[in-house]
Amino acid sequence: MRTSADVGFVAADVAATLDRCQRATKPALQRAIAELHPQLALIGAYHQGWCNADGSEVNANGGKAVRPTLALLSAEVAGTDTTVALPGAVAVELVHNFSILHDDVMDGDRMRRHRPTAWTVFGTGLAVLAGDALLTLSGQILPRGLGSRSSVAADRLTCAVSELILGQAEDLSFEQRSDVSIGEYLAMSSHKTAALLSCSASIGAVLAGAPPAAVEELATMGRHLGMAFQAVDDLLGIWGSEDLTGKSVFSDLRRRKKTLPVVAAINAGTAESRELARTLSRADLDEDEVGYAAGLVEAAGGRDRARREVDSRLNMALDSIDRIEMPAQTRAELAGLARYLALRKT
Amino acid sequence: MRTSADVGFVAADVAATLDRCQRATKPALQRAIAELHPQLALIGAYHQGWCNADGSEVNANGGKAVRPTLALLSAEVAGTDTTVALPGAVAVELVHNFSILHDDVMDGDRMRRHRPTAWTVFGTGLAVLAGDALLTLSGQILPRGLGSRSSVAADRLTCAVSELILGQAEDLSFEQRSDVSIGEYLAMSSHKTAALLSCSASIGAVLAGAPPAAVEELATMGRHLGMAFQAVDDLLGIWGSEDLTGKSVFSDLRRRKKTLPVVAAINAGTAESRELARTLSRADLDEDEVGYAAGLVEAAGGRDRARREVDSRLNMALDSIDRIEMPAQTRAELAGLARYLALRKT
């Protein structure tokens, strides 16, 4: 069995892949967002890292473009020019940005990618409306009348959005509960994060007319990758470097988010599990208490459990990639991206 | 020319039409909402007036079901059983409810239909997420794979949603401005309110396979009706009875909303226009000042201008109804509904 230790990747190669796909997607994404009401277009551009709050141009970190990259690579699986997958790449990125704009409002997050979140800059109302606009735009990018491939892609995207909303509802409801099982966590993660990655990793193949078996295997690959991605997020949310992630450390613990390390630790049935549950049930946790809770999560095996989830999901994703016929270059790029996403520090 | 004074309608007949269509739509609407995450389904049901915040059943005012009624009547224009239009009726009602859930958050409205708004009961985050869920659901109700009628209907709905979001952005941006022209107001009203009424008034005809000319005339009729509807809303927002509308009186003025009476009054070029602009530019308006502003709006002719808009739009809607071939019973119900919407007090 492969473990994260021995599945290396060349960071520069992955960066080149992400950069190439981000560049390929950006013009169409910019054109789509520019069609919105000027105020909403400004929020969309700010959120993407294209401009400051006053509209002045900037080249800030607007995310890694993981979803458009998966969409374009999935078209290359079919051996075609990726142009056919561009609307899919734009659509999944729009959905991702819709979900972040709204999630930041719901979670009250004030910083993202080292910049103030949109709602703190433009107000809650306009941030919500900008999210609505991006979601609606994502439904208009894939022209439904133009043949069944586009129609199938649009349906798959709508299903992913529906799962994503379900997952966010589950995640929010977990914050009020102390008895979340690992199974419930995994279902939430599958809905909230993995559904859109699964859609991203297959939508280009759908648009390129890849064989149904390849499409489904890519969707499975994306689902595993999404589960790994969320578990990595959970690990970084407790033990990540604030300098690298741009999010405040321990904030997930402070908010009683039922991340995999926490859920696994609480369900481990050890003395540390019980002490952790007691600690997290207190009203307001100060810095020391949150640090103490993080230590308990680790002592109860929560950190290891999450790392094992990442390893096993990465392996399943790599197995899926092995099973699909595709050009050698695409295989190398997909596998490299999968490894990078599972081993990232940011 | 007809005026609102001489185009009477029988309230009991309109109530019967609305009631019949609401009953026809409710089971499918309930089934759709029940599929959501339990917390989101609860918010949807609360918002529809089907239950209290704790989930206990109630029969509260959940709106007049104007949009589903228009959708079902538009199918009757084609002379068919309205069953074929049910997905359209459910979809437009879902979009309407999405927009209200989000608008109440953006506008900070605390009361609607004599009940606390969803965000005040369930929190901003969950109200936003419930809106997202209803919007996404609306895109899943019209099965896209099942023939071109459903596909055309889905595309028209997405366009209406896109206009609605544009209109809300325009409306919000107008609050910061004192130089909104009547033309800009009319464009905003067309986007924010009339687009969805236009879609509602034609979506059933699309699904029933009515001739394109009839579909477009119905869409035009719905557009005029929507413009009248918004102007009535504007009038009720200043001079309506709080007991009937369930909204606090003068709240539109207090928020500097650029409603038609206000925009028309400010653009009238009279001494009252200038005094109104001065009054509305003050930081915080107390009860007396808002009442004074309402008087200035009326003195500058804003109230009359809005009433004329209602009359003229109602007449154009009735003219459209006259031009479309349809069963006599449908014609009577559509015309009655149009008159009711233009003359309503709530």
GROMACS .gro file of N, CA, C and O in nm, chain A residues 36-40 98 102-103 105-106 124-126 128-129 132-133 135-136 139-140 144-145 151 154-156 158-159 161-162 164-166 168-170 172-173, chain B residues 36-40 98 102-103 105-106 124-126 128-129 132-133 135-136 139-140 144-145 151 154-156 158-159 161-162 164-166 168-170 172-173:
model
  312
   36LEU      N    1  -2.232   4.088  -1.489
   36LEU     CA    2  -2.319   4.114  -1.374
   36LEU      C    3  -2.332   4.265  -1.348
   36LEU      O    4  -2.256   4.345  -1.402
   37HIS      N    5  -2.425   4.301  -1.263
   37HIS     CA    6  -2.436   4.438  -1.215
   37HIS      C    7  -2.298   4.482  -1.164
   37HIS      O    8  -2.230   4.403  -1.097
   38PRO      N    9  -2.256   4.606  -1.195
   38PRO     CA   10  -2.120   4.650  -1.160
   38PRO      C   11  -2.081   4.621  -1.015
   38PRO      O   12  -1.968   4.578  -0.989
   39GLN      N   13  -2.172   4.642  -0.922
   39GLN     CA   14  -2.140   4.620  -0.782
   39GLN      C   15  -2.112   4.472  -0.755
   39GLN      O   16  -2.021   4.436  -0.680
   40LEU      N   17  -2.190   4.384  -0.819
   40LEU     CA   18  -2.172   4.240  -0.800
   40LEU      C   19  -2.047   4.192  -0.874
   40LEU      O   20  -1.974   4.105  -0.825
   98PHE      N   21  -1.945   3.093  -0.527
   98PHE     CA   22  -2.076   3.114  -0.462
   98PHE      C   23  -2.072   3.056  -0.322
   98PHE      O   24  -2.110   3.121  -0.224
  102HIS      N   25  -2.101   3.263   0.048
  102HIS     CA   26  -2.209   3.239   0.146
  102HIS      C   27  -2.157   3.173   0.274
  102HIS      O   28  -2.199   3.209   0.384
  103ASP      N   29  -2.064   3.079   0.260
  103ASP     CA   30  -2.011   3.012   0.379
  103ASP      C   31  -1.942   3.112   0.472
  103ASP      O   32  -1.954   3.103   0.594
  105VAL      N   33  -2.015   3.417   0.515
  105VAL     CA   34  -2.121   3.488   0.589
  105VAL      C   35  -2.173   3.399   0.702
  105VAL      O   36  -2.183   3.440   0.817
  106MET      N   37  -2.205   3.274   0.668
  106MET     CA   38  -2.263   3.182   0.767
  106MET      C   39  -2.169   3.154   0.882
  106MET      O   40  -2.210   3.144   0.997
  124THR      N   41  -2.295   4.222   0.444
  124THR     CA   42  -2.354   4.089   0.432
  124THR      C   43  -2.450   4.081   0.313
  124THR      O   44  -2.446   3.986   0.235
  125GLY      N   45  -2.536   4.182   0.299
  125GLY     CA   46  -2.638   4.177   0.194
  125GLY      C   47  -2.578   4.162   0.056
  125GLY      O   48  -2.617   4.073  -0.021
  126LEU      N   49  -2.482   4.246   0.022
  126LEU     CA   50  -2.423   4.241  -0.111
  126LEU      C   51  -2.340   4.114  -0.132
  126LEU      O   52  -2.335   4.061  -0.242
  128VAL      N   53  -2.410   3.822   0.000
  128VAL     CA   54  -2.510   3.717  -0.026
  128VAL      C   55  -2.560   3.728  -0.170
  128VAL      O   56  -2.568   3.629  -0.243
  129LEU      N   57  -2.590   3.851  -0.213
  129LEU     CA   58  -2.644   3.871  -0.347
  129LEU      C   59  -2.540   3.835  -0.454
  129LEU      O   60  -2.574   3.776  -0.557
  132ASP      N   61  -2.547   3.469  -0.485
  132ASP     CA   62  -2.665   3.431  -0.565
  132ASP      C   63  -2.636   3.449  -0.714
  132ASP      O   64  -2.674   3.365  -0.797
  133ALA      N   65  -2.573   3.561  -0.746
  133ALA     CA   66  -2.546   3.592  -0.887
  133ALA      C   67  -2.450   3.490  -0.948
  133ALA      O   68  -2.470   3.445  -1.061
  135LEU      N   69  -2.399   3.181  -0.846
  135LEU     CA   70  -2.468   3.051  -0.858
  135LEU      C   71  -2.558   3.050  -0.982
  135LEU      O   72  -2.558   2.954  -1.060
  136THR      N   73  -2.631   3.158  -1.002
  136THR     CA   74  -2.722   3.165  -1.117
  136THR      C   75  -2.643   3.165  -1.248
  136THR      O   76  -2.679   3.097  -1.344
  139GLY      N   77  -2.539   2.835  -1.373
  139GLY     CA   78  -2.645   2.761  -1.441
  139GLY      C   79  -2.669   2.809  -1.583
  139GLY      O   80  -2.745   2.748  -1.658
  140GLN      N   81  -2.605   2.922  -1.620
  140GLN     CA   82  -2.626   2.975  -1.755
  140GLN      C   83  -2.505   2.951  -1.845
  140GLN      O   84  -2.513   2.974  -1.966
  144ARG      N   85  -2.806   2.479  -2.229
  144ARG     CA   86  -2.881   2.354  -2.219
  144ARG      C   87  -2.938   2.306  -2.351
  144ARG      O   88  -2.962   2.190  -2.372
  145GLY      N   89  -2.962   2.403  -2.440
  145GLY     CA   90  -3.027   2.363  -2.564
  145GLY      C   91  -2.929   2.298  -2.663
  145GLY      O   92  -2.971   2.233  -2.757
  151SER      N   93  -2.625   1.933  -2.157
  151SER     CA   94  -2.741   1.912  -2.072
  151SER      C   95  -2.707   1.817  -1.956
  151SER      O   96  -2.743   1.842  -1.841
  154ALA      N   97  -2.487   2.000  -1.716
  154ALA     CA   98  -2.565   2.094  -1.635
  154ALA      C   99  -2.638   2.019  -1.524
  154ALA      O  100  -2.644   2.066  -1.409
  155ASP      N  101  -2.696   1.905  -1.557
  155ASP     CA  102  -2.768   1.826  -1.455
  155ASP      C  103  -2.673   1.778  -1.345
  155ASP      O  104  -2.707   1.780  -1.227
  156ARG      N  105  -2.556   1.733  -1.386
  156ARG     CA  106  -2.458   1.685  -1.287
  156ARG      C  107  -2.415   1.800  -1.195
  156ARG      O  108  -2.397   1.781  -1.075
  158THR      N  109  -2.595   2.069  -1.118
  158THR     CA  110  -2.704   2.102  -1.026
  158THR      C  111  -2.711   2.002  -0.911
  158THR      O  112  -2.735   2.040  -0.796
  159CYS      N  113  -2.688   1.874  -0.941
  159CYS     CA  114  -2.687   1.773  -0.835
  159CYS      C  115  -2.574   1.801  -0.736
  159CYS      O  116  -2.593   1.788  -0.614
  161VAL      N  117  -2.444   2.094  -0.666
  161VAL     CA  118  -2.482   2.212  -0.587
  161VAL      C  119  -2.578   2.170  -0.476
  161VAL      O  120  -2.567   2.213  -0.361
  162SER      N  121  -2.671   2.085  -0.513
  162SER     CA  122  -2.770   2.039  -0.417
  162SER      C  123  -2.703   1.961  -0.302
  162SER      O  124  -2.735   1.979  -0.184
  164LEU      N  125  -2.390   1.998  -0.210
  164LEU     CA  126  -2.306   2.097  -0.140
  164LEU      C  127  -2.389   2.171  -0.034
  164LEU      O  128  -2.343   2.192   0.080
  165ILE      N  129  -2.510   2.209  -0.070
  165ILE     CA  130  -2.597   2.280   0.024
  165ILE      C  131  -2.638   2.186   0.138
  165ILE      O  132  -2.639   2.226   0.255
  166LEU      N  133  -2.669   2.062   0.103
  166LEU     CA  134  -2.701   1.963   0.207
  166LEU      C  135  -2.584   1.949   0.303
  166LEU      O  136  -2.603   1.949   0.426
  168GLN      N  137  -2.346   2.161   0.372
  168GLN     CA  138  -2.329   2.281   0.455
  168GLN      C  139  -2.432   2.280   0.568
  168GLN      O  140  -2.401   2.317   0.682
  169ALA      N  141  -2.554   2.237   0.538
  169ALA     CA  142  -2.658   2.228   0.642
  169ALA      C  143  -2.618   2.125   0.747
  169ALA      O  144  -2.635   2.147   0.868
  170GLU      N  145  -2.564   2.012   0.704
  170GLU     CA  146  -2.519   1.910   0.799
  170GLU      C  147  -2.406   1.965   0.886
  170GLU      O  148  -2.407   1.950   1.009
  172LEU      N  149  -2.332   2.274   0.962
  172LEU     CA  150  -2.383   2.373   1.059
  172LEU      C  151  -2.456   2.304   1.173
  172LEU      O  152  -2.440   2.341   1.289
  173SER      N  153  -2.536   2.202   1.140
  173SER     CA  154  -2.614   2.136   1.245
  173SER      C  155  -2.522   2.058   1.339
  173SER      O  156  -2.552   2.045   1.458
  382LEU      N  157  -3.542   1.837   0.137
  382LEU     CA  158  -3.422   1.909   0.183
  382LEU      C  159  -3.378   1.859   0.320
  382LEU      O  160  -3.450   1.786   0.388
  383HIS      N  161  -3.258   1.900   0.362
  383HIS     CA  162  -3.212   1.875   0.498
  383HIS      C  163  -3.321   1.922   0.596
  383HIS      O  164  -3.380   2.029   0.575
  384PRO      N  165  -3.349   1.843   0.702
  384PRO     CA  166  -3.461   1.874   0.791
  384PRO      C  167  -3.464   2.020   0.839
  384PRO      O  168  -3.571   2.082   0.844
  385GLN      N  169  -3.348   2.076   0.869
  385GLN     CA  170  -3.344   2.214   0.918
  385GLN      C  171  -3.387   2.312   0.809
  385GLN      O  172  -3.460   2.408   0.835
  386LEU      N  173  -3.346   2.285   0.685
  386LEU     CA  174  -3.382   2.373   0.574
  386LEU      C  175  -3.528   2.353   0.536
  386LEU      O  176  -3.598   2.448   0.500
  444PHE      N  177  -3.714   3.189  -0.241
  444PHE     CA  178  -3.569   3.215  -0.232
  444PHE      C  179  -3.543   3.364  -0.222
  444PHE      O  180  -3.469   3.411  -0.136
  448HIS      N  181  -3.378   3.579   0.103
  448HIS     CA  182  -3.255   3.657   0.094
  448HIS      C  183  -3.279   3.807   0.106
  448HIS      O  184  -3.203   3.878   0.172
  449ASP      N  185  -3.387   3.857   0.044
  449ASP     CA  186  -3.416   4.001   0.052
  449ASP      C  187  -3.438   4.045   0.196
  449ASP      O  188  -3.395   4.153   0.236
  451VAL      N  189  -3.306   3.925   0.457
  451VAL     CA  190  -3.174   3.936   0.520
  451VAL      C  191  -3.108   4.068   0.477
  451VAL      O  192  -3.061   4.146   0.559
  452MET      N  193  -3.108   4.093   0.344
  452MET     CA  194  -3.040   4.213   0.292
  452MET      C  195  -3.104   4.341   0.342
  452MET      O  196  -3.034   4.438   0.371
  470THR      N  197  -2.927   3.434   1.045
  470THR     CA  198  -2.894   3.477   0.909
  470THR      C  199  -2.838   3.362   0.825
  470THR      O  200  -2.879   3.340   0.711
  471GLY      N  201  -2.744   3.288   0.883
  471GLY     CA  202  -2.677   3.182   0.808
  471GLY      C  203  -2.775   3.080   0.753
  471GLY      O  204  -2.775   3.048   0.633
  472LEU      N  205  -2.861   3.028   0.839
  472LEU     CA  206  -2.954   2.925   0.794
  472LEU      C  207  -3.059   2.981   0.698
  472LEU      O  208  -3.103   2.911   0.607
  474VAL      N  209  -3.006   3.221   0.481
  474VAL     CA  210  -2.936   3.231   0.353
  474VAL      C  211  -2.927   3.093   0.288
  474VAL      O  212  -2.956   3.075   0.170
  475LEU      N  213  -2.890   2.994   0.368
  475LEU     CA  214  -2.872   2.859   0.314
  475LEU      C  215  -3.007   2.801   0.266
  475LEU      O  216  -3.012   2.734   0.163
  478ASP      N  217  -3.070   2.946  -0.065
  478ASP     CA  218  -2.987   2.875  -0.164
  478ASP      C  219  -3.052   2.742  -0.203
  478ASP      O  220  -3.052   2.703  -0.320
  479ALA      N  221  -3.102   2.672  -0.102
  479ALA     CA  222  -3.161   2.540  -0.126
  479ALA      C  223  -3.286   2.552  -0.213
  479ALA      O  224  -3.306   2.472  -0.305
  481LEU      N  225  -3.359   2.794  -0.426
  481LEU     CA  226  -3.318   2.833  -0.561
  481LEU      C  227  -3.268   2.712  -0.639
  481LEU      O  228  -3.305   2.691  -0.755
  482THR      N  229  -3.185   2.632  -0.574
  482THR     CA  230  -3.131   2.513  -0.641
  482THR      C  231  -3.242   2.414  -0.673
  482THR      O  232  -3.245   2.356  -0.782
  485GLY      N  233  -3.429   2.477  -0.982
  485GLY     CA  234  -3.361   2.435  -1.104
  485GLY      C  235  -3.369   2.286  -1.129
  485GLY      O  236  -3.328   2.237  -1.234
  486GLN      N  237  -3.419   2.214  -1.029
  486GLN     CA  238  -3.429   2.067  -1.045
  486GLN      C  239  -3.572   2.021  -1.072
  486GLN      O  240  -3.594   1.904  -1.104
  490ARG      N  241  -3.476   1.861  -1.723
  490ARG     CA  242  -3.423   1.914  -1.847
  490ARG      C  243  -3.413   1.811  -1.958
  490ARG      O  244  -3.413   1.845  -2.075
  491GLY      N  245  -3.400   1.684  -1.918
  491GLY     CA  246  -3.381   1.584  -2.021
  491GLY      C  247  -3.511   1.548  -2.094
  491GLY      O  248  -3.508   1.489  -2.201
  497SER      N  249  -3.718   2.210  -2.117
  497SER     CA  250  -3.588   2.275  -2.131
  497SER      C  251  -3.604   2.425  -2.154
  497SER      O  252  -3.534   2.507  -2.094
  500ALA      N  253  -3.714   2.585  -1.835
  500ALA     CA  254  -3.603   2.598  -1.740
  500ALA      C  255  -3.514   2.716  -1.778
  500ALA      O  256  -3.470   2.793  -1.691
  501ASP      N  257  -3.488   2.732  -1.907
  501ASP     CA  258  -3.405   2.845  -1.950
  501ASP      C  259  -3.472   2.979  -1.920
  501ASP      O  260  -3.406   3.074  -1.878
  502ARG      N  261  -3.603   2.985  -1.946
  502ARG     CA  262  -3.675   3.110  -1.918
  502ARG      C  263  -3.670   3.142  -1.769
  502ARG      O  264  -3.656   3.257  -1.728
  504THR      N  265  -3.434   3.051  -1.553
  504THR     CA  266  -3.300   3.096  -1.516
  504THR      C  267  -3.279   3.242  -1.556
  504THR      O  268  -3.219   3.320  -1.481
  505CYS      N  269  -3.329   3.280  -1.674
  505CYS     CA  270  -3.318   3.421  -1.716
  505CYS      C  271  -3.392   3.511  -1.619
  505CYS      O  272  -3.344   3.620  -1.584
  507VAL      N  273  -3.448   3.456  -1.302
  507VAL     CA  274  -3.371   3.463  -1.176
  507VAL      C  275  -3.256   3.561  -1.192
  507VAL      O  276  -3.227   3.643  -1.104
  508SER      N  277  -3.192   3.555  -1.307
  508SER     CA  278  -3.080   3.643  -1.334
  508SER      C  279  -3.126   3.790  -1.334
  508SER      O  280  -3.059   3.878  -1.278
  510LEU      N  281  -3.390   3.906  -1.177
  510LEU     CA  282  -3.432   3.935  -1.040
  510LEU      C  283  -3.312   3.977  -0.954
  510LEU      O  284  -3.319   4.073  -0.875
  511ILE      N  285  -3.201   3.907  -0.969
  511ILE     CA  286  -3.081   3.939  -0.892
  511ILE      C  287  -3.025   4.075  -0.936
  511ILE      O  288  -2.986   4.158  -0.853
  512LEU      N  289  -3.026   4.099  -1.067
  512LEU     CA  290  -2.984   4.229  -1.119
  512LEU      C  291  -3.071   4.340  -1.058
  512LEU      O  292  -3.019   4.443  -1.012
  514GLN      N  293  -3.242   4.339  -0.780
  514GLN     CA  294  -3.215   4.357  -0.638
  514GLN      C  295  -3.085   4.438  -0.619
  514GLN      O  296  -3.077   4.525  -0.532
  515ALA      N  297  -2.986   4.411  -0.703
  515ALA     CA  298  -2.860   4.488  -0.696
  515ALA      C  299  -2.887   4.634  -0.729
  515ALA      O  300  -2.834   4.725  -0.663
  516GLU      N  301  -2.968   4.659  -0.831
  516GLU     CA  302  -3.002   4.797  -0.867
  516GLU      C  303  -3.075   4.866  -0.751
  516GLU      O  304  -3.042   4.978  -0.712
  518LEU      N  305  -3.073   4.798  -0.430
  518LEU     CA  306  -2.981   4.826  -0.318
  518LEU      C  307  -2.891   4.944  -0.350
  518LEU      O  308  -2.867   5.030  -0.265
  519SER      N  309  -2.842   4.951  -0.476
  519SER     CA  310  -2.749   5.060  -0.510
  519SER      C  311  -2.824   5.194  -0.512
  519SER      O  312  -2.765   5.298  -0.482
   0.00000   0.00000   0.00000
